[in-house]
Tab-separated table of C-alpha atoms and ligand atoms in Angstrom:
chain	number	residue	atom	x	y	z
K	1	MET	CA	-11.042	-141.223	-55.196
K	2	THR	CA	-8.825	-144.289	-55.241
K	3	GLU	CA	-7.275	-144.738	-58.711
K	4	ILE	CA	-7.198	-148.257	-60.107
K	5	LEU	CA	-3.990	-148.531	-62.119
K	6	PRO	CA	-3.297	-151.214	-64.719
K	7	ALA	CA	-0.112	-153.241	-64.268
K	8	ASP	CA	1.492	-151.826	-67.431
K	9	GLU	CA	4.380	-149.413	-67.890
K	10	ASP	CA	2.239	-146.296	-67.389
K	11	GLY	CA	0.391	-147.724	-64.400
K	12	ILE	CA	3.631	-148.723	-62.685
K	13	ALA	CA	5.178	-145.306	-63.411
K	14	ARG	CA	2.112	-143.563	-61.955
K	15	ALA	CA	2.147	-145.793	-58.852
K	16	ALA	CA	5.864	-145.112	-58.374
K	17	ALA	CA	5.370	-141.336	-58.708
K	18	LEU	CA	2.566	-141.396	-56.124
K	19	LEU	CA	4.700	-143.406	-53.691
K	20	ARG	CA	7.663	-141.069	-54.141
K	21	ALA	CA	5.310	-138.156	-53.395
K	22	GLY	CA	4.374	-139.727	-50.057
K	23	GLU	CA	1.006	-141.177	-51.116
K	24	LEU	CA	-0.341	-144.625	-50.212
K	25	VAL	CA	-0.558	-147.181	-53.030
K	26	ALA	CA	-1.721	-150.787	-52.672
K	27	PHE	CA	-0.006	-153.334	-54.902
K	28	GLY	CA	-0.117	-157.076	-55.384
K	29	THR	CA	2.614	-159.438	-54.304
K	30	GLU	CA	2.745	-163.213	-54.654
K	31	THR	CA	1.330	-163.525	-51.092
K	32	VAL	CA	-1.317	-160.834	-50.522
K	33	TYR	CA	-1.881	-157.206	-51.538
K	34	GLY	CA	0.303	-154.791	-49.589
K	35	LEU	CA	-0.561	-151.233	-48.559
K	36	GLY	CA	2.603	-149.464	-49.635
K	37	ALA	CA	4.276	-146.241	-48.572
K	38	ASP	CA	7.788	-144.816	-48.959
K	39	ALA	CA	9.473	-146.386	-45.920
K	40	THR	CA	11.909	-143.477	-45.641
K	41	ASN	CA	9.042	-140.971	-45.244
K	42	ALA	CA	7.724	-141.064	-41.657
K	43	ALA	CA	4.582	-139.103	-42.527
K	44	ALA	CA	3.733	-141.527	-45.324
K	45	VAL	CA	4.308	-144.475	-42.971
K	46	ALA	CA	1.997	-142.868	-40.403
K	47	GLY	CA	-0.571	-142.704	-43.194
K	48	ILE	CA	-0.495	-146.513	-43.425
K	49	PHE	CA	-1.498	-146.883	-39.781
K	50	ALA	CA	-4.191	-144.220	-40.168
K	51	ALA	CA	-5.670	-145.829	-43.314
K	52	LYS	CA	-5.712	-149.279	-41.724
K	53	GLY	CA	-7.105	-147.981	-38.435
K	54	ARG	CA	-4.407	-149.918	-36.582
K	55	PRO	CA	-4.717	-149.477	-32.804
K	56	HIS	CA	-1.015	-150.249	-32.289
K	57	PHE	CA	2.141	-149.467	-34.206
K	58	ASN	CA	2.996	-152.988	-35.323
K	59	PRO	CA	6.301	-153.077	-37.165
K	60	LEU	CA	5.981	-153.238	-40.949
K	61	ILE	CA	7.822	-155.280	-43.545
K	62	CYS	CA	10.087	-153.296	-45.910
K	63	HIS	CA	10.121	-154.489	-49.491
K	64	TYR	CA	13.150	-154.295	-51.803
K	65	PRO	CA	13.750	-155.228	-55.453
K	66	THR	CA	16.916	-157.225	-54.655
K	67	ALA	CA	18.713	-158.806	-51.694
K	68	GLU	CA	21.647	-156.432	-52.326
K	69	ALA	CA	19.331	-153.449	-51.859
K	70	ALA	CA	17.918	-154.921	-48.628
K	71	PHE	CA	21.331	-155.800	-47.229
K	72	THR	CA	22.614	-152.244	-47.480
K	73	GLN	CA	19.986	-151.308	-44.862
K	74	VAL	CA	20.044	-154.337	-42.531
K	75	GLU	CA	22.968	-156.447	-41.348
K	76	ALA	CA	22.907	-159.792	-43.135
K	77	ASP	CA	24.856	-162.736	-41.737
K	78	ASP	CA	25.656	-166.018	-43.542
K	79	ARG	CA	22.230	-167.489	-42.715
K	80	ALA	CA	20.458	-164.489	-44.189
K	81	ARG	CA	22.603	-164.601	-47.344
K	82	THR	CA	22.001	-168.315	-47.812
K	83	LEU	CA	18.238	-167.921	-47.424
K	84	ALA	CA	18.182	-164.884	-49.705
K	85	ASP	CA	20.189	-166.711	-52.390
K	86	ARG	CA	17.755	-169.615	-52.478
K	87	LEU	CA	14.352	-168.260	-51.398
K	88	TRP	CA	14.287	-164.661	-52.688
K	89	PRO	CA	12.411	-163.373	-54.498
K	90	GLY	CA	9.748	-165.196	-52.508
K	91	PRO	CA	7.356	-165.351	-49.530
K	92	LEU	CA	10.021	-165.119	-46.812
K	93	THR	CA	10.594	-162.148	-44.514
K	94	LEU	CA	13.828	-161.855	-42.527
K	95	VAL	CA	14.068	-159.858	-39.310
K	96	LEU	CA	17.613	-158.480	-39.021
K	97	PRO	CA	19.403	-155.651	-37.178
K	98	ARG	CA	19.144	-152.246	-38.849
K	99	GLN	CA	22.350	-150.834	-40.263
K	100	PRO	CA	23.411	-147.725	-38.298
K	101	ASP	CA	22.683	-145.466	-41.284
K	102	CYS	CA	19.448	-147.237	-42.289
K	103	PRO	CA	17.220	-144.570	-43.892
K	104	VAL	CA	13.945	-146.340	-43.033
K	105	ALA	CA	11.711	-144.254	-40.738
K	106	LEU	CA	11.719	-145.513	-37.137
K	107	LEU	CA	7.925	-145.701	-37.228
K	108	ALA	CA	8.082	-148.340	-39.980
K	109	GLY	CA	9.917	-150.628	-37.564
K	110	ALA	CA	7.759	-149.484	-34.630
K	111	GLY	CA	10.878	-148.070	-32.995
K	112	LEU	CA	12.749	-151.405	-32.915
K	113	GLU	CA	16.466	-151.804	-33.638
K	114	THR	CA	15.497	-154.537	-36.071
K	115	LEU	CA	13.797	-154.424	-39.447
K	116	ALA	CA	11.775	-157.008	-41.337
K	117	VAL	CA	12.823	-157.137	-45.000
K	118	ARG	CA	11.671	-159.098	-48.006
K	119	VAL	CA	12.025	-159.318	-51.793
K	120	PRO	CA	8.606	-160.287	-53.198
K	121	ALA	CA	8.302	-162.690	-56.128
K	122	HIS	CA	5.671	-160.812	-58.113
K	123	PRO	CA	6.999	-159.305	-61.375
K	124	VAL	CA	4.807	-156.200	-61.103
K	125	ALA	CA	5.763	-155.638	-57.457
K	126	LEU	CA	9.443	-155.935	-58.432
K	127	ALA	CA	9.009	-153.503	-61.322
K	128	LEU	CA	7.314	-151.072	-58.939
K	129	LEU	CA	10.098	-151.388	-56.344
K	130	ARG	CA	12.725	-150.763	-59.016
K	131	ALA	CA	10.805	-147.738	-60.296
K	132	VAL	CA	10.418	-146.196	-56.824
K	133	GLY	CA	14.062	-146.719	-55.904
K	134	ARG	CA	13.266	-146.597	-52.196
K	135	PRO	CA	12.212	-149.290	-49.709
K	136	ILE	CA	8.440	-149.696	-49.554
K	137	ALA	CA	6.830	-150.426	-46.192
K	138	ALA	CA	3.727	-152.536	-46.708
K	139	PRO	CA	1.451	-154.392	-44.337
K	140	SER	CA	-1.445	-156.333	-45.818
K	141	ALA	CA	-3.854	-153.918	-47.523
K	142	ASN	CA	-6.863	-154.463	-45.271
K	143	ARG	CA	-8.514	-152.503	-42.485
K	144	SER	CA	-7.227	-153.558	-39.098
K	145	GLY	CA	-8.888	-156.752	-37.881
K	146	GLN	CA	-10.024	-157.883	-41.326
K	147	VAL	CA	-8.510	-160.648	-43.399
K	148	SER	CA	-5.713	-160.006	-45.868
K	149	PRO	CA	-6.796	-159.110	-49.432
K	150	THR	CA	-5.814	-161.197	-52.439
K	151	THR	CA	-7.660	-159.225	-55.153
K	152	VAL	CA	-8.171	-155.560	-56.061
K	153	ALA	CA	-11.834	-155.923	-55.104
K	154	HIS	CA	-10.831	-156.996	-51.584
K	155	VAL	CA	-8.516	-154.001	-51.288
K	156	LEU	CA	-11.199	-151.568	-52.430
K	157	ALA	CA	-13.788	-153.101	-50.115
K	158	GLY	CA	-11.702	-151.967	-47.140
K	159	LEU	CA	-9.682	-149.006	-48.351
K	160	GLU	CA	-11.594	-147.275	-51.188
K	161	GLY	CA	-11.222	-143.538	-50.703
K	162	ARG	CA	-8.574	-143.970	-47.993
K	163	ILE	CA	-5.601	-144.554	-50.338
K	164	ALA	CA	-4.415	-142.811	-53.503
K	165	ALA	CA	-4.315	-145.848	-55.788
K	166	VAL	CA	-4.227	-149.592	-56.178
K	167	LEU	CA	-2.085	-151.283	-58.798
K	168	ASP	CA	-4.052	-154.147	-60.331
K	169	CYS	CA	-1.696	-157.116	-60.185
K	170	GLY	CA	-4.412	-159.748	-60.535
K	171	PRO	CA	-5.186	-162.360	-57.872
K	172	CYS	CA	-2.289	-163.238	-55.556
K	173	PRO	CA	-0.981	-166.729	-56.333
K	174	VAL	CA	0.177	-167.709	-52.821
K	175	GLY	CA	-2.705	-166.156	-50.904
K	176	VAL	CA	-1.189	-166.314	-47.423
K	177	GLU	CA	1.326	-163.899	-45.995
K	178	SER	CA	5.064	-164.445	-46.013
K	179	THR	CA	6.876	-166.537	-43.429
K	180	VAL	CA	8.540	-164.252	-40.880
K	181	LEU	CA	11.884	-165.500	-39.565
K	182	ASP	CA	13.825	-163.793	-36.804
K	183	LEU	CA	17.579	-163.889	-37.421
K	184	THR	CA	18.653	-161.431	-34.741
K	185	GLY	CA	19.726	-164.103	-32.244
K	186	PRO	CA	22.034	-167.115	-32.397
K	187	ARG	CA	19.043	-169.369	-33.054
K	188	PRO	CA	16.736	-168.595	-35.978
K	189	PHE	CA	13.160	-168.317	-34.815
K	190	LEU	CA	9.862	-168.629	-36.639
K	191	LEU	CA	7.719	-165.598	-35.812
K	192	ARG	CA	4.941	-166.318	-38.333
K	193	PRO	CA	4.373	-169.378	-40.505
K	194	GLY	CA	3.625	-168.399	-44.107
K	195	GLY	CA	4.332	-168.934	-47.767
K	196	ALA	CA	7.884	-170.299	-47.357
K	197	THR	CA	7.857	-173.690	-45.650
K	198	VAL	CA	9.810	-174.518	-42.515
K	199	ASP	CA	11.265	-177.532	-44.360
K	200	ALA	CA	12.646	-175.318	-47.104
K	201	ILE	CA	14.213	-173.008	-44.522
K	202	GLU	CA	15.616	-175.796	-42.326
K	203	SER	CA	17.121	-177.589	-45.315
K	204	LEU	CA	19.214	-174.474	-45.899
K	205	ILE	CA	20.189	-173.265	-42.415
K	206	GLY	CA	19.356	-176.100	-40.019
K	207	PRO	CA	16.812	-176.250	-37.190
K	208	ILE	CA	14.763	-173.178	-36.370
K	209	GLY	CA	12.921	-172.483	-33.123
K	210	ARG	CA	9.152	-172.862	-33.261
K	211	GLY	CA	6.189	-174.337	-31.446
K	212	ILE	CA	6.748	-172.253	-28.338
K	213	PRO	CA	4.102	-169.625	-27.693
K	214	HIS	CA	5.345	-166.477	-29.314
K	215	ALA	CA	5.240	-164.298	-26.203
K	216	VAL	CA	7.069	-166.863	-24.083
K	217	ALA	CA	9.755	-167.355	-26.678
K	218	GLU	CA	10.207	-163.650	-27.165
K	219	ALA	CA	10.492	-163.016	-23.453
K	220	ALA	CA	12.900	-165.921	-23.009
K	221	ARG	CA	15.060	-164.691	-25.828
K	222	GLY	CA	14.981	-161.153	-24.547
K	223	LEU	CA	13.660	-159.943	-27.858
K	224	ARG	CA	11.628	-156.807	-27.853
K	225	SER	CA	8.384	-157.219	-29.685
K	226	PRO	CA	5.626	-154.647	-29.556
K	227	GLY	CA	2.214	-155.684	-28.411
K	228	LEU	CA	3.540	-158.545	-26.308
K	229	MET	CA	5.366	-156.918	-23.488
K	230	VAL	CA	4.022	-154.052	-21.468
K	231	SER	CA	7.294	-152.186	-21.426
K	232	HIS	CA	8.419	-152.317	-25.035
K	233	TYR	CA	10.390	-149.327	-26.169
K	234	ALA	CA	11.501	-147.828	-22.913
K	235	PRO	CA	13.701	-144.740	-23.069
K	236	SER	CA	16.409	-144.676	-20.398
K	237	LEU	CA	14.788	-141.631	-18.776
K	238	PRO	CA	11.501	-142.187	-16.885
K	239	VAL	CA	8.375	-141.031	-18.719
K	240	ARG	CA	5.581	-138.970	-17.132
K	241	LEU	CA	2.281	-138.926	-19.030
K	242	GLY	CA	-0.513	-136.371	-19.120
K	243	ALA	CA	1.695	-133.367	-18.323
K	244	THR	CA	-0.214	-130.095	-17.944
K	245	SER	CA	2.837	-128.258	-16.615
K	246	VAL	CA	6.531	-128.965	-16.933
K	247	ALA	CA	9.654	-128.378	-14.819
K	248	ALA	CA	13.051	-127.082	-15.924
K	249	ASP	CA	14.643	-130.458	-15.199
K	250	GLU	CA	12.216	-132.263	-17.538
K	251	ALA	CA	12.322	-132.818	-21.287
K	252	LEU	CA	8.955	-132.141	-22.920
K	253	LEU	CA	7.326	-134.211	-25.627
K	254	ALA	CA	4.810	-131.634	-26.811
K	255	PHE	CA	1.506	-131.997	-28.647
K	256	GLY	CA	-0.007	-128.715	-29.802
K	257	ALA	CA	1.510	-125.506	-28.414
K	258	PRO	CA	4.387	-126.596	-26.110
K	259	LEU	CA	4.039	-125.911	-22.365
K	260	PRO	CA	6.550	-123.280	-21.211
K	261	GLY	CA	9.543	-123.961	-18.961
K	262	ALA	CA	10.902	-127.340	-20.081
K	263	GLY	CA	14.641	-128.091	-20.178
K	264	ALA	CA	14.270	-129.483	-23.706
K	265	VAL	CA	11.363	-129.693	-26.136
K	266	PHE	CA	10.411	-131.940	-29.025
K	267	SER	CA	7.160	-131.037	-30.734
K	268	LEU	CA	5.147	-133.971	-32.090
K	269	SER	CA	2.767	-131.651	-33.918
K	270	ASP	CA	2.433	-127.918	-33.341
K	271	ARG	CA	-0.980	-127.964	-35.009
K	272	GLY	CA	-2.242	-130.885	-32.912
K	273	ASP	CA	-2.465	-133.390	-35.778
K	274	VAL	CA	-2.351	-137.009	-34.561
K	275	THR	CA	-1.093	-138.424	-37.876
K	276	GLU	CA	1.810	-135.969	-37.932
K	277	ALA	CA	2.462	-136.780	-34.265
K	278	ALA	CA	2.563	-140.517	-35.003
K	279	ALA	CA	5.166	-139.943	-37.699
K	280	ARG	CA	7.394	-138.126	-35.201
K	281	LEU	CA	6.757	-140.187	-32.035
K	282	PHE	CA	9.726	-142.574	-31.991
K	283	GLU	CA	12.107	-139.913	-33.239
K	284	GLY	CA	10.841	-137.642	-30.461
K	285	LEU	CA	11.293	-140.221	-27.695
K	286	ARG	CA	14.781	-141.062	-28.877
K	287	SER	CA	15.988	-137.539	-29.356
K	288	LEU	CA	14.620	-136.325	-25.983
K	289	ASP	CA	16.114	-139.370	-24.280
K	290	ALA	CA	19.536	-138.592	-25.765
K	291	GLU	CA	19.379	-134.851	-25.192
K	292	GLY	CA	17.838	-135.180	-21.715
K	293	THR	CA	20.461	-137.714	-20.645
K	294	ARG	CA	23.289	-135.577	-22.019
K	295	ARG	CA	22.009	-132.518	-20.164
K	296	GLY	CA	21.214	-134.262	-16.899
K	297	LEU	CA	17.413	-133.862	-17.080
K	298	ARG	CA	15.364	-136.149	-14.840
K	299	ARG	CA	12.536	-137.401	-17.017
K	300	ILE	CA	10.472	-136.974	-20.157
K	301	ALA	CA	7.101	-135.292	-19.598
K	302	VAL	CA	4.472	-135.950	-22.244
K	303	MET	CA	1.530	-133.673	-23.011
K	304	PRO	CA	-1.859	-135.402	-23.449
K	305	VAL	CA	-2.624	-136.767	-26.917
K	306	PRO	CA	-6.324	-137.117	-27.845
K	307	GLU	CA	-7.753	-140.625	-28.177
K	308	HIS	CA	-8.898	-140.328	-31.783
K	309	GLY	CA	-7.394	-141.680	-35.003
K	310	LEU	CA	-3.740	-142.549	-34.482
K	311	GLY	CA	-4.003	-141.048	-30.994
K	312	LEU	CA	-4.952	-144.520	-29.707
K	313	ALA	CA	-1.791	-146.050	-31.106
K	314	ILE	CA	0.333	-143.153	-29.846
K	315	ASN	CA	-1.122	-143.464	-26.340
K	316	ASP	CA	-0.699	-147.255	-26.403
K	317	ARG	CA	2.978	-146.831	-27.150
K	318	LEU	CA	3.455	-143.992	-24.668
K	319	ALA	CA	1.842	-146.118	-21.948
K	320	ARG	CA	4.394	-148.849	-22.699
K	321	ALA	CA	7.233	-146.334	-22.583
K	322	ALA	CA	5.953	-145.119	-19.182
K	323	ALA	CA	5.209	-148.583	-17.744
K	324	PRO	CA	7.088	-149.564	-14.576
K	325	ARG	CA	10.398	-151.211	-15.427
K	326	GLY	CA	11.376	-154.612	-14.101
O	1	TXA	O1	3.231	-161.446	-47.270
O	1	TXA	C1	3.439	-160.496	-46.517
O	1	TXA	O2	4.285	-160.558	-45.616
O	1	TXA	C2	2.610	-159.230	-46.724
O	1	TXA	C3	3.008	-158.647	-48.076
O	1	TXA	C4	2.345	-157.342	-48.367
O	1	TXA	O3	4.420	-158.543	-48.167
O	1	TXA	N1	2.807	-158.297	-45.664
O	1	TXA	C5	2.324	-158.523	-44.400
O	1	TXA	O4	2.594	-157.512	-43.495
O	1	TXA	O5	1.720	-159.515	-44.088
O	1	TXA	P1	1.907	-157.400	-42.056
O	1	TXA	O6	2.242	-156.041	-41.524
O	1	TXA	O7	0.470	-157.724	-42.145
O	1	TXA	O8	2.685	-158.438	-41.171
O	1	TXA	C6	4.023	-158.194	-40.756
O	1	TXA	C7	4.440	-159.177	-39.692
O	1	TXA	C8	3.761	-158.900	-38.369
O	1	TXA	O9	3.440	-160.123	-37.755
O	1	TXA	C9	4.863	-158.161	-37.605
O	1	TXA	O10	4.721	-158.272	-36.202
O	1	TXA	C10	6.110	-158.835	-38.118
O	1	TXA	O11	5.846	-159.080	-39.485
O	1	TXA	N2	7.277	-157.956	-38.030
O	1	TXA	C11	7.561	-156.890	-38.806
O	1	TXA	N3	8.695	-156.292	-38.412
O	1	TXA	C12	9.165	-157.004	-37.370
O	1	TXA	C13	10.306	-156.891	-36.511
O	1	TXA	N4	11.194	-155.906	-36.670
O	1	TXA	N5	10.440	-157.793	-35.522
O	1	TXA	C14	9.542	-158.786	-35.355
O	1	TXA	N6	8.447	-158.956	-36.136
O	1	TXA	C15	8.253	-158.073	-37.106
O	2	MG	MG1	-1.712	-158.197	-41.845
């Protein structure tokens, strides 16, 4: 079922081939084991959420072999370059604005305009990233709600049979996740304490915001962070859920066979597959919002999505998109 690959040349080549083919492969980093997928492949990224049983589309960290590779896909400022020079490879994740042509699937960033990027310090992880040649999205390789894994045995305990392979990188030396630092605003902000210390960061770029409850700080800073605010990714057009019929002045986000009569249609999954639908959700909302606005349509109508598998996460996000705006 799940292949256990040795961390040698052949094992790394096999892991890289699986990832390039859209499969899920867990691999060790210096912090914890990550559940990797090709970040540019939306269907593969949807597979991560399905395998973990995540009820929400939390944004994922994208892993790169070098800072140069990361900074072609996100916009690095002086602070980011300074931190990268001194602390990468290492247990630090930087949240930065996506470049306009960033090839990472929107689902990997949970539809945000920002992307979390990091260069891990594990030699096998780096060799794997070089071999794949694409960014790898990887949350911790555990089932949702369980603790992060630091050995292959931990990974298999949660994900055996649910992922194609795990690359045996030995026990993770750091053992806690990376520090997540938001650099999208004028003031750097600590989103998650982790393997890189605040002292190390502050000695390089000066004081960083912390100690304020996350949700309060996010709201105060006007940052959009999923799971914290009811209305997270809100299209500019209003959203109507549970559509069983559709009008000509509505854009339709379809699941299964599209309802007839809409002014514009985006199909999440013609065959009614929730994992395929998850992979296409953010793209669908964005493209209907743009097309509907351009053509003067009044709202986006959404067909019902069943509450199983990734359907929960899809409906969670759709409810946020439809929530009353302030
Ligand atoms: O050490 C680690 O960071 C491990 C290894 C595998 O690299 N990965 C990891 O990923 O812990 P995960 O998905 O378990 O945690 C990612 C964290 C979450 O708290 C998420 O909300 C935050 O990073 N995050 C990711 N993208 C973000 C974004 N665009 N804006 C704000 N927070 C983001
Ligand atoms: Mg985690």
